[in-house]
Short mmCIF file of C-alpha atoms in Angstrom, two decimals:
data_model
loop_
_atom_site.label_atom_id
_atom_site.label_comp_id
_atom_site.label_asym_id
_atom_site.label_seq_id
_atom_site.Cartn_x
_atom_site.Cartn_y
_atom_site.Cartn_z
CA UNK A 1 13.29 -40.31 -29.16
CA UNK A 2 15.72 -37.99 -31.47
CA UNK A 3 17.16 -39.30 -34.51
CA UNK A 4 20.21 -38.50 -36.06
CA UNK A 5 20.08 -37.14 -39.58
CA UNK A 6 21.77 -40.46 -41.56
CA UNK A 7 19.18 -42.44 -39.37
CA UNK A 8 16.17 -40.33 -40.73
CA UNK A 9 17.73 -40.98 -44.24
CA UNK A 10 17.84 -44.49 -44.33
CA UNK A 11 14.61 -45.47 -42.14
CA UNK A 12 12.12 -47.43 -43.96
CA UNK A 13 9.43 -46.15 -46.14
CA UNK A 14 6.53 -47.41 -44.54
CA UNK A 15 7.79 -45.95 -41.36
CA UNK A 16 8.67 -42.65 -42.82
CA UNK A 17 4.99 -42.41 -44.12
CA UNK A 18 3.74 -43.42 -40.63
CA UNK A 19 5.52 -40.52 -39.19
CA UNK A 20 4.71 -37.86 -41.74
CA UNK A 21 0.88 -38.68 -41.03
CA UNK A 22 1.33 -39.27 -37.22
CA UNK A 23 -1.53 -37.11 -35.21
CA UNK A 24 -1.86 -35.14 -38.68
CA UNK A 25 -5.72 -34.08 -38.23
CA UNK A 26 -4.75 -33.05 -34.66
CA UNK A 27 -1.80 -30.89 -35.87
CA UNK A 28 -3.89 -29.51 -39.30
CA UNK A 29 -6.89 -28.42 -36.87
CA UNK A 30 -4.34 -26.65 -34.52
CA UNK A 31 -2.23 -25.09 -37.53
CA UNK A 32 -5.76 -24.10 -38.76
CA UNK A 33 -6.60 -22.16 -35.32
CA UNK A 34 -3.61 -20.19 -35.18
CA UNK A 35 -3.73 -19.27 -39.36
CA UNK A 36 -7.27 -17.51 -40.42
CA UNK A 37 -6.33 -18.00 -44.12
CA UNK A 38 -5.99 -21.66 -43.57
CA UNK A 39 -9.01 -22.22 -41.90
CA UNK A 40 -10.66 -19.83 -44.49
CA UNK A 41 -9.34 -22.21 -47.38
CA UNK A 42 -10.15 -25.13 -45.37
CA UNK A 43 -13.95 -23.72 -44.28
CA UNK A 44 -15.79 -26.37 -46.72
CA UNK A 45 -13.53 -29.05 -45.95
CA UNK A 46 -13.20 -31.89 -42.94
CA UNK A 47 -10.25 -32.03 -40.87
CA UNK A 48 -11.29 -35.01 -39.31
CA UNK A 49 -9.60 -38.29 -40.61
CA UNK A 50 -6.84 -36.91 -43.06
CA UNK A 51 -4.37 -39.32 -42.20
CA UNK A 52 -2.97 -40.88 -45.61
CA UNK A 53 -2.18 -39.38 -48.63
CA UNK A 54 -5.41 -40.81 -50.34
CA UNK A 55 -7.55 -38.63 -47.62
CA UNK A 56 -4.95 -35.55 -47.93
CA UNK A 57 -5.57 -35.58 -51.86
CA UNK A 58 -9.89 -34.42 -51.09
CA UNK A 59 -8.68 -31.16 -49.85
CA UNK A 60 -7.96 -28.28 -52.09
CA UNK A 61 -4.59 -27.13 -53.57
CA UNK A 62 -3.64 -24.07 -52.25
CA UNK A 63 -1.82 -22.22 -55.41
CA UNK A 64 0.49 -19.11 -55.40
CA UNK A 65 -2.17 -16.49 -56.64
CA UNK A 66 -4.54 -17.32 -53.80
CA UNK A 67 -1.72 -16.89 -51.41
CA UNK A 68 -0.87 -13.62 -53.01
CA UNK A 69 -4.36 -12.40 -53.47
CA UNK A 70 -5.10 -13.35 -49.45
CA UNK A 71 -1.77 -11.43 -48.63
CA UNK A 72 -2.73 -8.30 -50.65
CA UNK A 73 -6.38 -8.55 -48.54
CA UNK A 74 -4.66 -8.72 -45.78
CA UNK A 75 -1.01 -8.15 -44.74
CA UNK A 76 1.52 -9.16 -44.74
CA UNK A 77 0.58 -12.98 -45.03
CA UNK A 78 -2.87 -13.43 -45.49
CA UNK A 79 -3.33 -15.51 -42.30
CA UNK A 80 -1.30 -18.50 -43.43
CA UNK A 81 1.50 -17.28 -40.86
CA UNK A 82 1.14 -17.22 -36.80
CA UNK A 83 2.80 -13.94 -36.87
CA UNK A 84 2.82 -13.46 -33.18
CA UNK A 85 5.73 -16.93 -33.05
CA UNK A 86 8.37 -14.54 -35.74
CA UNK A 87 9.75 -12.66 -32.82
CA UNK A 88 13.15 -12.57 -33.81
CA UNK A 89 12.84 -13.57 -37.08
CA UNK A 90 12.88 -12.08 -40.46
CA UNK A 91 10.10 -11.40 -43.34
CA UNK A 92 11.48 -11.44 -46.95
CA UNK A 93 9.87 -10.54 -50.45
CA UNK A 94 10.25 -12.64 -53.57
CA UNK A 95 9.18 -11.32 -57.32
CA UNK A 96 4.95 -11.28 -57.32
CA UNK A 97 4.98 -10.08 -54.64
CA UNK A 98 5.01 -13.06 -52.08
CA UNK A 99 5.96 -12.29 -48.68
CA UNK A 100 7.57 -14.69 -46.73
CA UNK A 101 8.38 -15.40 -43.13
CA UNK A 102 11.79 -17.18 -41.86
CA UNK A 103 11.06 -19.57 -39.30
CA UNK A 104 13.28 -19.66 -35.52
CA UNK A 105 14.40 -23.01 -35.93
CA UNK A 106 17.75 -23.73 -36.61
CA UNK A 107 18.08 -24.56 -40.84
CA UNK A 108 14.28 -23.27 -41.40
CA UNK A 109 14.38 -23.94 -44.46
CA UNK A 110 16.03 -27.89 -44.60
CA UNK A 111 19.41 -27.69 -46.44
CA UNK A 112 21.75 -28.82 -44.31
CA UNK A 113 20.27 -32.30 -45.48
CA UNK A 114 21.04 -31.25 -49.39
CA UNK A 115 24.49 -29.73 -48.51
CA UNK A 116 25.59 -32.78 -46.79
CA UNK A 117 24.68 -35.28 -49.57
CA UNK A 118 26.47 -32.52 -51.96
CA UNK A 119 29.85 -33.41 -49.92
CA UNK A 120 29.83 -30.54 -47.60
CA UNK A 121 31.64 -30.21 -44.14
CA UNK A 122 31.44 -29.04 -40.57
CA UNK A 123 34.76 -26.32 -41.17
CA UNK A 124 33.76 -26.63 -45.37
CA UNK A 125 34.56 -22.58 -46.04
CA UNK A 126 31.65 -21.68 -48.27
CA UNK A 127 31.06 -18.67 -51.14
CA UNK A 128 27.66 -18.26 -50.48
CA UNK A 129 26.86 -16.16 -54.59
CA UNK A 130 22.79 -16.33 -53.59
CA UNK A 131 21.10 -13.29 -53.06
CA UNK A 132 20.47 -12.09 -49.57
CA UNK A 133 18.56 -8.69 -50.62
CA UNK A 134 15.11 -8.77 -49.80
CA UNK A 135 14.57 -13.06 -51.22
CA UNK A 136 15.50 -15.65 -48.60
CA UNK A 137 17.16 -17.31 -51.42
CA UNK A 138 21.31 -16.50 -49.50
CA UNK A 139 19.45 -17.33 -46.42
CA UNK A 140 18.29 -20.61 -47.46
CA UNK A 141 21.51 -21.94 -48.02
CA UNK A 142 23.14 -19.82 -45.41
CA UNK A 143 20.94 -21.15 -42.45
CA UNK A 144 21.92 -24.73 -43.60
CA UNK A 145 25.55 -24.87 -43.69
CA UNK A 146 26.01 -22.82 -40.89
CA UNK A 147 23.61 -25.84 -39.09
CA UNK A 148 26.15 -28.41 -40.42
CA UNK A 149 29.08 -26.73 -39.23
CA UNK A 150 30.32 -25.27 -42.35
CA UNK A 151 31.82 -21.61 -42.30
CA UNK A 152 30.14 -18.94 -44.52
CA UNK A 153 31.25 -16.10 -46.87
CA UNK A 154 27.51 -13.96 -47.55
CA UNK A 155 28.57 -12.80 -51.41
CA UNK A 156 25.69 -12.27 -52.51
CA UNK A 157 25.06 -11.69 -56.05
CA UNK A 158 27.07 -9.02 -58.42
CA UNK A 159 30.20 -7.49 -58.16
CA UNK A 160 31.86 -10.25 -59.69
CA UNK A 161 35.67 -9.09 -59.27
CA UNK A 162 35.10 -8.58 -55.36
CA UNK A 163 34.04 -12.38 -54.99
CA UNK A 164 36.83 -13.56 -56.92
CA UNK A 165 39.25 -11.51 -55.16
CA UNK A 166 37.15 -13.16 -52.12
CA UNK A 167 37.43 -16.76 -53.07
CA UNK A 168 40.75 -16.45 -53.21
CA UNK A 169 41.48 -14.96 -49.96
CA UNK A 170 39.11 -17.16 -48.01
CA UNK A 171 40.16 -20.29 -49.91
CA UNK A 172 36.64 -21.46 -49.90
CA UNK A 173 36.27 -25.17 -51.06
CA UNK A 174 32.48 -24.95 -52.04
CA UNK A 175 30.16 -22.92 -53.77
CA UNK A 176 26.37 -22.28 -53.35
CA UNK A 177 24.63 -19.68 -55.88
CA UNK A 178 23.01 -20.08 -59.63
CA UNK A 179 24.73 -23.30 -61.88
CA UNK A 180 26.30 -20.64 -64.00
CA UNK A 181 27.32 -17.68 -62.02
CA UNK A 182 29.78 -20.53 -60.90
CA UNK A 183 31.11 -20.09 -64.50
CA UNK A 184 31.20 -16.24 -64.61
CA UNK A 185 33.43 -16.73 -61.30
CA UNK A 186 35.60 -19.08 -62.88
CA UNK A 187 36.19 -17.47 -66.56
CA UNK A 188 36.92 -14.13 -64.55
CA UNK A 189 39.61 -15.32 -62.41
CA UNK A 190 40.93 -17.03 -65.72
CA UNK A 191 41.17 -13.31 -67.46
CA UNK A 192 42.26 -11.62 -64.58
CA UNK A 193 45.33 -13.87 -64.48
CA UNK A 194 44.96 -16.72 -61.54
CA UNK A 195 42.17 -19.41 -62.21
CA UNK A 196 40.53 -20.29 -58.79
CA UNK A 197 41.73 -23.47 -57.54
CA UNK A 198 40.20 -23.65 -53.99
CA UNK A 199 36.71 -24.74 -55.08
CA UNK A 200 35.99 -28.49 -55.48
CA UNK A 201 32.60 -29.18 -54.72
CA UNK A 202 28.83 -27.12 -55.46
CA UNK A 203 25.58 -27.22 -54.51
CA UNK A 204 23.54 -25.19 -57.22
CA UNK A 205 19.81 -24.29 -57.30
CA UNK A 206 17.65 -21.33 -59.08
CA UNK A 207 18.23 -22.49 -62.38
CA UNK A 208 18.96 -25.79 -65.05
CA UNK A 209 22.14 -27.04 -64.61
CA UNK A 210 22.58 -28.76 -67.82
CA UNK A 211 24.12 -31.61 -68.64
CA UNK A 212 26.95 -29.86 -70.75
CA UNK A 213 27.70 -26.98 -67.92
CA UNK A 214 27.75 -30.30 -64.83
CA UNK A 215 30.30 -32.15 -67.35
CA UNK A 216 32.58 -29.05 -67.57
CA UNK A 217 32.60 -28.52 -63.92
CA UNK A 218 34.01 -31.64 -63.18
CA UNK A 219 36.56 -31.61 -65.97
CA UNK A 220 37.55 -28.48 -63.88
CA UNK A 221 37.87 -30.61 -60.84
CA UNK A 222 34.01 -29.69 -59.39
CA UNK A 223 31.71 -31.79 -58.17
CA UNK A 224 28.19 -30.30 -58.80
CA UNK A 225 25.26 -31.33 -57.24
CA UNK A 226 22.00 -29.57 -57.43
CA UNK A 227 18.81 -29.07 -54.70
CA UNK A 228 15.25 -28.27 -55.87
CA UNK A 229 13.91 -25.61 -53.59
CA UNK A 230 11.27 -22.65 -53.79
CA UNK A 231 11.27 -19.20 -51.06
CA UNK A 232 8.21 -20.57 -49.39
CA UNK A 233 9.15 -24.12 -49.06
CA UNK A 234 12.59 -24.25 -48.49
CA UNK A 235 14.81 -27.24 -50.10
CA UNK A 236 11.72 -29.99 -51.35
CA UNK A 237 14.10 -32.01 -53.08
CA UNK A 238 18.12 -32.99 -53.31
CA UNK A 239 20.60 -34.73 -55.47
CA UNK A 240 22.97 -37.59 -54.04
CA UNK A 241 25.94 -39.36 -55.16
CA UNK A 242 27.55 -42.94 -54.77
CA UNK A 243 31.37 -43.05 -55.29
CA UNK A 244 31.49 -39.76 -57.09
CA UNK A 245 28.53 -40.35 -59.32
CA UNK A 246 25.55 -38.50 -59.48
CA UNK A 247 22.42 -40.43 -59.17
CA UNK A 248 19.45 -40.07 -61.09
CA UNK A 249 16.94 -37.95 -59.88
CA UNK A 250 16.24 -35.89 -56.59
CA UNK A 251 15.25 -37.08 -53.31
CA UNK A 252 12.41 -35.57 -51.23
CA UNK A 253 13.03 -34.11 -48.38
CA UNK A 254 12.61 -35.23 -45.08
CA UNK A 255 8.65 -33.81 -43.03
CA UNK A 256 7.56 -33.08 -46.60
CA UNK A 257 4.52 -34.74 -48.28
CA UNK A 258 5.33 -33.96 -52.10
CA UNK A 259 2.23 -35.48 -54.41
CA UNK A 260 2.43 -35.41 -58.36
CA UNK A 261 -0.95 -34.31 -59.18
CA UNK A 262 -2.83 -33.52 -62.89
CA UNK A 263 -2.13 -29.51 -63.48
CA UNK A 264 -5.46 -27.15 -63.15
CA UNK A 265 -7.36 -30.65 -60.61
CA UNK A 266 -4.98 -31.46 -57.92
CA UNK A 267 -5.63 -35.26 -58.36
CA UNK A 268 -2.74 -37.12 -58.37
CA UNK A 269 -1.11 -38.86 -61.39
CA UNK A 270 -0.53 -42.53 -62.07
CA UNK A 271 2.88 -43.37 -60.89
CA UNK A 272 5.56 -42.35 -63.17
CA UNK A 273 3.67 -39.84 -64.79
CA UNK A 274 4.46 -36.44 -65.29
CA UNK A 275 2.29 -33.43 -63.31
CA UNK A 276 2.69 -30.95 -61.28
CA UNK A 277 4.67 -30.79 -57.89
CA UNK A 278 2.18 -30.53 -54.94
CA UNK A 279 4.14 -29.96 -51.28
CA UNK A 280 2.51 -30.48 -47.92
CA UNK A 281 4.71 -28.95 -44.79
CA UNK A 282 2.64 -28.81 -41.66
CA UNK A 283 4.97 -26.50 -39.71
CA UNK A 284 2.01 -24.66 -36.79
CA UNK A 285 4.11 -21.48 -37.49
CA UNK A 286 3.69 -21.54 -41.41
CA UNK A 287 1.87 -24.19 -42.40
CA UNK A 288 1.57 -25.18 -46.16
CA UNK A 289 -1.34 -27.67 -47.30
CA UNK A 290 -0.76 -29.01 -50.44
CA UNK A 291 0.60 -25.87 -51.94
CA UNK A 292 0.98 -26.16 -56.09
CA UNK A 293 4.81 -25.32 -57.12
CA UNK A 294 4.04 -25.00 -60.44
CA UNK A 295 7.19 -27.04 -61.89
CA UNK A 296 6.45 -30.28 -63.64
CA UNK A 297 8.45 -33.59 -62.31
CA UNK A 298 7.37 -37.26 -61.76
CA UNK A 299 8.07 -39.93 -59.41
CA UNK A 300 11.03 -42.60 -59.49
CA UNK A 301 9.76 -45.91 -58.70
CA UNK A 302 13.34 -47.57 -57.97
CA UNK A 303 15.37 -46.78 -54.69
CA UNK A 304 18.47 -44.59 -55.12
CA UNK A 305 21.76 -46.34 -54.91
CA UNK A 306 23.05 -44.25 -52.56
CA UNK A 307 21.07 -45.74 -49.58
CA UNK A 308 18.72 -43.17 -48.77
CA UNK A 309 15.12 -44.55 -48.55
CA UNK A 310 13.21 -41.05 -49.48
CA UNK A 311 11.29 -41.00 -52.22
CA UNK A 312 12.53 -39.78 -55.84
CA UNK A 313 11.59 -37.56 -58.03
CA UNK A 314 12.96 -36.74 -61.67
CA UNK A 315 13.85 -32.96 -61.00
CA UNK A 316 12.48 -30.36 -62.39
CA UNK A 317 11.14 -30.73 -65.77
CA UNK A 318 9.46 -27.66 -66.60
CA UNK A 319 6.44 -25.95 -65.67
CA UNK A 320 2.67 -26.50 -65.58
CA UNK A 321 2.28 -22.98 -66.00
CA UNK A 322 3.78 -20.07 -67.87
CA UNK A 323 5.68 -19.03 -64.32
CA UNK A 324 9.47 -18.76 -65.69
CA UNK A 325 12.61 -18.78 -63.57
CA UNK A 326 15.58 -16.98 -64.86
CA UNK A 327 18.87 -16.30 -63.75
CA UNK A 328 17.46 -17.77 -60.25
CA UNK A 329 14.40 -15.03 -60.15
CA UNK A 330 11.18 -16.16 -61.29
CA UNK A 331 9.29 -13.94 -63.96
CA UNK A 332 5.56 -13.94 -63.89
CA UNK A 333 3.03 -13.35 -67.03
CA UNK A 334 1.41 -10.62 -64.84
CA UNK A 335 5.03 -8.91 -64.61
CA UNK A 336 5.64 -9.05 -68.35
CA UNK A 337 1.58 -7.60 -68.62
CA UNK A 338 3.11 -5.03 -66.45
CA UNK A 339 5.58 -3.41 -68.66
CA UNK A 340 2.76 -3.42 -71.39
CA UNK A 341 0.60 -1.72 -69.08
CA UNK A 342 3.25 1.05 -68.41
CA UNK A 343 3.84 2.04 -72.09
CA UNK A 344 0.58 2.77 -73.57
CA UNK A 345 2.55 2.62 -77.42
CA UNK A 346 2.40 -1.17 -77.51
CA UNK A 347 -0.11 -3.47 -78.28
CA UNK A 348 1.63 -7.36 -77.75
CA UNK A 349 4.40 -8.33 -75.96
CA UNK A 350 6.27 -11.85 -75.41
CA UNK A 351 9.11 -12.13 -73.05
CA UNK A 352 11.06 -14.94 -74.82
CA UNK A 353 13.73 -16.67 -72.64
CA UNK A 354 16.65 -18.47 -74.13
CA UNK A 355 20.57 -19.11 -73.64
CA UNK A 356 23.42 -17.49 -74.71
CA UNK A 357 26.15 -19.64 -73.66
CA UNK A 358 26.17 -20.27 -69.79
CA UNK A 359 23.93 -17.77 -69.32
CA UNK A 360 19.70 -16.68 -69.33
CA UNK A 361 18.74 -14.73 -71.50
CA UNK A 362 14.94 -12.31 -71.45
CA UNK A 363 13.96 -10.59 -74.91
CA UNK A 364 10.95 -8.69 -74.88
CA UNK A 365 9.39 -9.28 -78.66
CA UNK A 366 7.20 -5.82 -78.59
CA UNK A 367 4.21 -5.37 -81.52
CA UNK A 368 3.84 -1.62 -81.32
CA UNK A 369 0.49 0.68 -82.57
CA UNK A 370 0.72 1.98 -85.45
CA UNK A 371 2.33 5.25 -85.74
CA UNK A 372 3.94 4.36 -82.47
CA UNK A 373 7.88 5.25 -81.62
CA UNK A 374 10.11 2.63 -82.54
CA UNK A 375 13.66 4.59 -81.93
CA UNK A 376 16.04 3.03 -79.66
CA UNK A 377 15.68 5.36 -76.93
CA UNK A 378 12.14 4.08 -76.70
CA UNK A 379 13.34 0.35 -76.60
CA UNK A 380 16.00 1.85 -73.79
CA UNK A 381 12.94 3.05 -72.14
CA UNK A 382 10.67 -0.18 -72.27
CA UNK A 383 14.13 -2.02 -71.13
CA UNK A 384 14.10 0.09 -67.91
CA UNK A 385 10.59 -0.61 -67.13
CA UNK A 386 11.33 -4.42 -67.79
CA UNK A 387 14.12 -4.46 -65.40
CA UNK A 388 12.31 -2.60 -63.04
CA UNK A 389 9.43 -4.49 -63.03
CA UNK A 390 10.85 -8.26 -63.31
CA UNK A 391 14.56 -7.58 -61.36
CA UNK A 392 16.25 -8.52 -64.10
CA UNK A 393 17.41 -6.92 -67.42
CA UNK A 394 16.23 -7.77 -70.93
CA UNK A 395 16.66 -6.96 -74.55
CA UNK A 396 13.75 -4.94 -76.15
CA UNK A 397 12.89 -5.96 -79.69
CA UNK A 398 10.24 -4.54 -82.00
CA UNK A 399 8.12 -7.30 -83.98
CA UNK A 400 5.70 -7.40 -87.10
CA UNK A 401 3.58 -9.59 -84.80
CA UNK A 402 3.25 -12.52 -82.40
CA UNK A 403 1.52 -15.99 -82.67
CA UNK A 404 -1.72 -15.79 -81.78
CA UNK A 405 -1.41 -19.03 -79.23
CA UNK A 406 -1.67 -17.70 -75.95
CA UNK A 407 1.96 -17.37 -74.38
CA UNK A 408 3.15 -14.31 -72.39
CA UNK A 409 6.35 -16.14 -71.22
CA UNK A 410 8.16 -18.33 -74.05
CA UNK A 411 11.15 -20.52 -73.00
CA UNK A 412 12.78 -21.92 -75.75
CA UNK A 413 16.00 -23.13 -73.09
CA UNK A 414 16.84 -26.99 -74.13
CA UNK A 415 16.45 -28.90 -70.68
CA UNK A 416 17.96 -32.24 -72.24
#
């Protein structure tokens, strides 16, 4: 029996469960036989009997650095991917490096589901400002509204003139891309002479979208709803709204297991506490057991008004480790060791990440030997190798010294 989407989001919870757990040690053990790296990472554990979330919780969290490390031993994806079922199909690379496979399913990655609680349309003309160069990231979003019937412009990121000039032509109604690219787009069309009109609703992900920057959209005349989703997960988590209000929290997906666990254990949290996202998708192609996120968020005990039965989760609020996401690119402590590595003059480094208005900013705070360079053109040259090491550009600025506390990665961006 097929459902139809609205079905799936308003069935009860106890049958949702029932079906997310269905045959699950019979599908793990399979997944498992196709995947070496998942039976490698499940060797000292049972399969047998992992049918509730209190029996899924006993086996081990899978984090990114074991996936990278296992795809580094052995491309291109460790053997947490049945390769041999990608026919067709593209392999992308996010910033690590984590390679990632795009599944032949129509929306692989699940935002159709996000898009349509966002407003969107079959015959919705979207400006798709996400990139599509090497990250899945345009393709997430891409896949999705193309599922729901909604017609696509592939902008891209950059080039900010051409995808005004775009908008305009196309008359797209909605935007997908970074909460405040959406900005840049507007304030340009504003200086070049013809503010953008077309655009009434969003769907924004790869960054905060604050409460300040949602509250000027819509005194612009934009709706703005955002989706929480990662490159090797897809979309975990959505926002809805009930007669044009935006309800608290996100909503989890549907065929996902998300678990709030204690950061560093994998246990899970008392409810209402605050831990670490934990995601369970057991696709046999790519199958991800209880792979760690790294953002922080907590569960919302009370049902959303909007009808959907899912459960909710607060959004993001932060992360359990030093793992930074700016501008929509996340930035790694091994990166920012990276450019340290590369310049043999400096001694400490802290990438500090703040805003200047709408927009991320990266500052690398540099504590240089002594007797070391400190002219510009060196700082122009550590700025190259920052850019070139984390895709994205940065300030360089030399420092008397750094707090002797442990961070690489210091975000000082108000979330409230």
């Amino acid at each position: 029996m097929t459902f139809t989407p609205e079905e799936l989001d308003t069935q009860p919870s106890d049958v949702r469960e029932k079906l997310l757990f269905a045959d699950f040690p019979a599908r793990l053990k399979a997944a498992a036989a196709s995947c070496s790296g998942l039976a490698q990472h499940l060797a000292a554990h049972s399969l047998e009997g992992v049918n509730s979330r209190e029996q899924l919780a006993q086996l081990p969290v899978l984090r990114k650095t074991a996936l990278m490390e296992a795809q580094q031993s052995s491309p291109p994806f460790g053997g947490f991917v049945d390769i041999a079922a990608l026919r067709g199909s593209r392999i992308f690379m996010s910033p690590g490096p984590v390679w990632e496979p795009q599944l032949i399913t129509s929306d692989p990655w699940q935002s159709a589901r996000a898009l349509r609680a966002a407003g969107f349309a079959a015959g919705d003309i979207i400006h798709n400002a996400f990139s599509y160069h090497m990250t899945p990231g345009g393709f997430i979003l891409d896949e999705g509204a193309r599922a729901l019937g909604c017609i696509v412009f592939p902008a891209g990121v950059g080039n900010t003139e051409a995808q005004v000039t775009a908008i305009r032509h196309t008359q797209a109604v909605a935007y997908v891309g970074t909460p405040d690219y959406l900005q840049t787009l507007l304030d340009h069309a504003v200086d070049s002479g013809s503010p953008l009109s077309s655009i009434r609703r969003a769907l924004v992900s790869g960054g905060a979208l604050f409460p300040a920057m949602r509250d000027a959209y819509r005194n612009a005349g934009i709706q703005v709803l955002q989706c929480y989703a990662t490159a090797d997960l897809g979309t975990i988590a959505y926002e809805s709204e009930t007669d044009g209000q935006v309800n608290a929290g996100m909503l989890v997906n549907e065929d996902l297991i998300v678990e709030i666990v204690q950061p560093g254990s994998g246990e899970p949290v008392a409810a209402g506490e605050i831990g670490e996202v934990v995601v369970t998708r057991l696709n046999p192609v790519y199958p991800l057991l209880r792979f760690a996120t790294g953002d922080l968020s907590a569960f919302i005990d009370e049902p959303s008004p909007c009808g959907r039965t899912a459960p909710r989760i607060k959004g993001w609020l932060g992360r359990a480790d030093q793992r930074t996401k700016v501008r929509g690119m996340f930035v790694d402590p091994e990166q920012v060791q990276a450019v340290k590595n590369e310049h043999d003059d400096i001694e400490r480094v802290r990438l500090v990440v703040q805003r200047d208005g709408n927009r991320d900013t990266m500052r690398l705070d540099v504590v240089l030997k002594a007797g070391a360079d400190a002219s510009a053109a060196a700082a122009a040259n550590m700025a190259d190798t920052l850019k070139r090491t984390c895709n994205i550009a940065g300030s360089i600025e030399f420092v008397e010294s750094l707090k002797n506390d442990g961070l690489v990665i210091e975000d000082k961006r108000d979330y409230e």
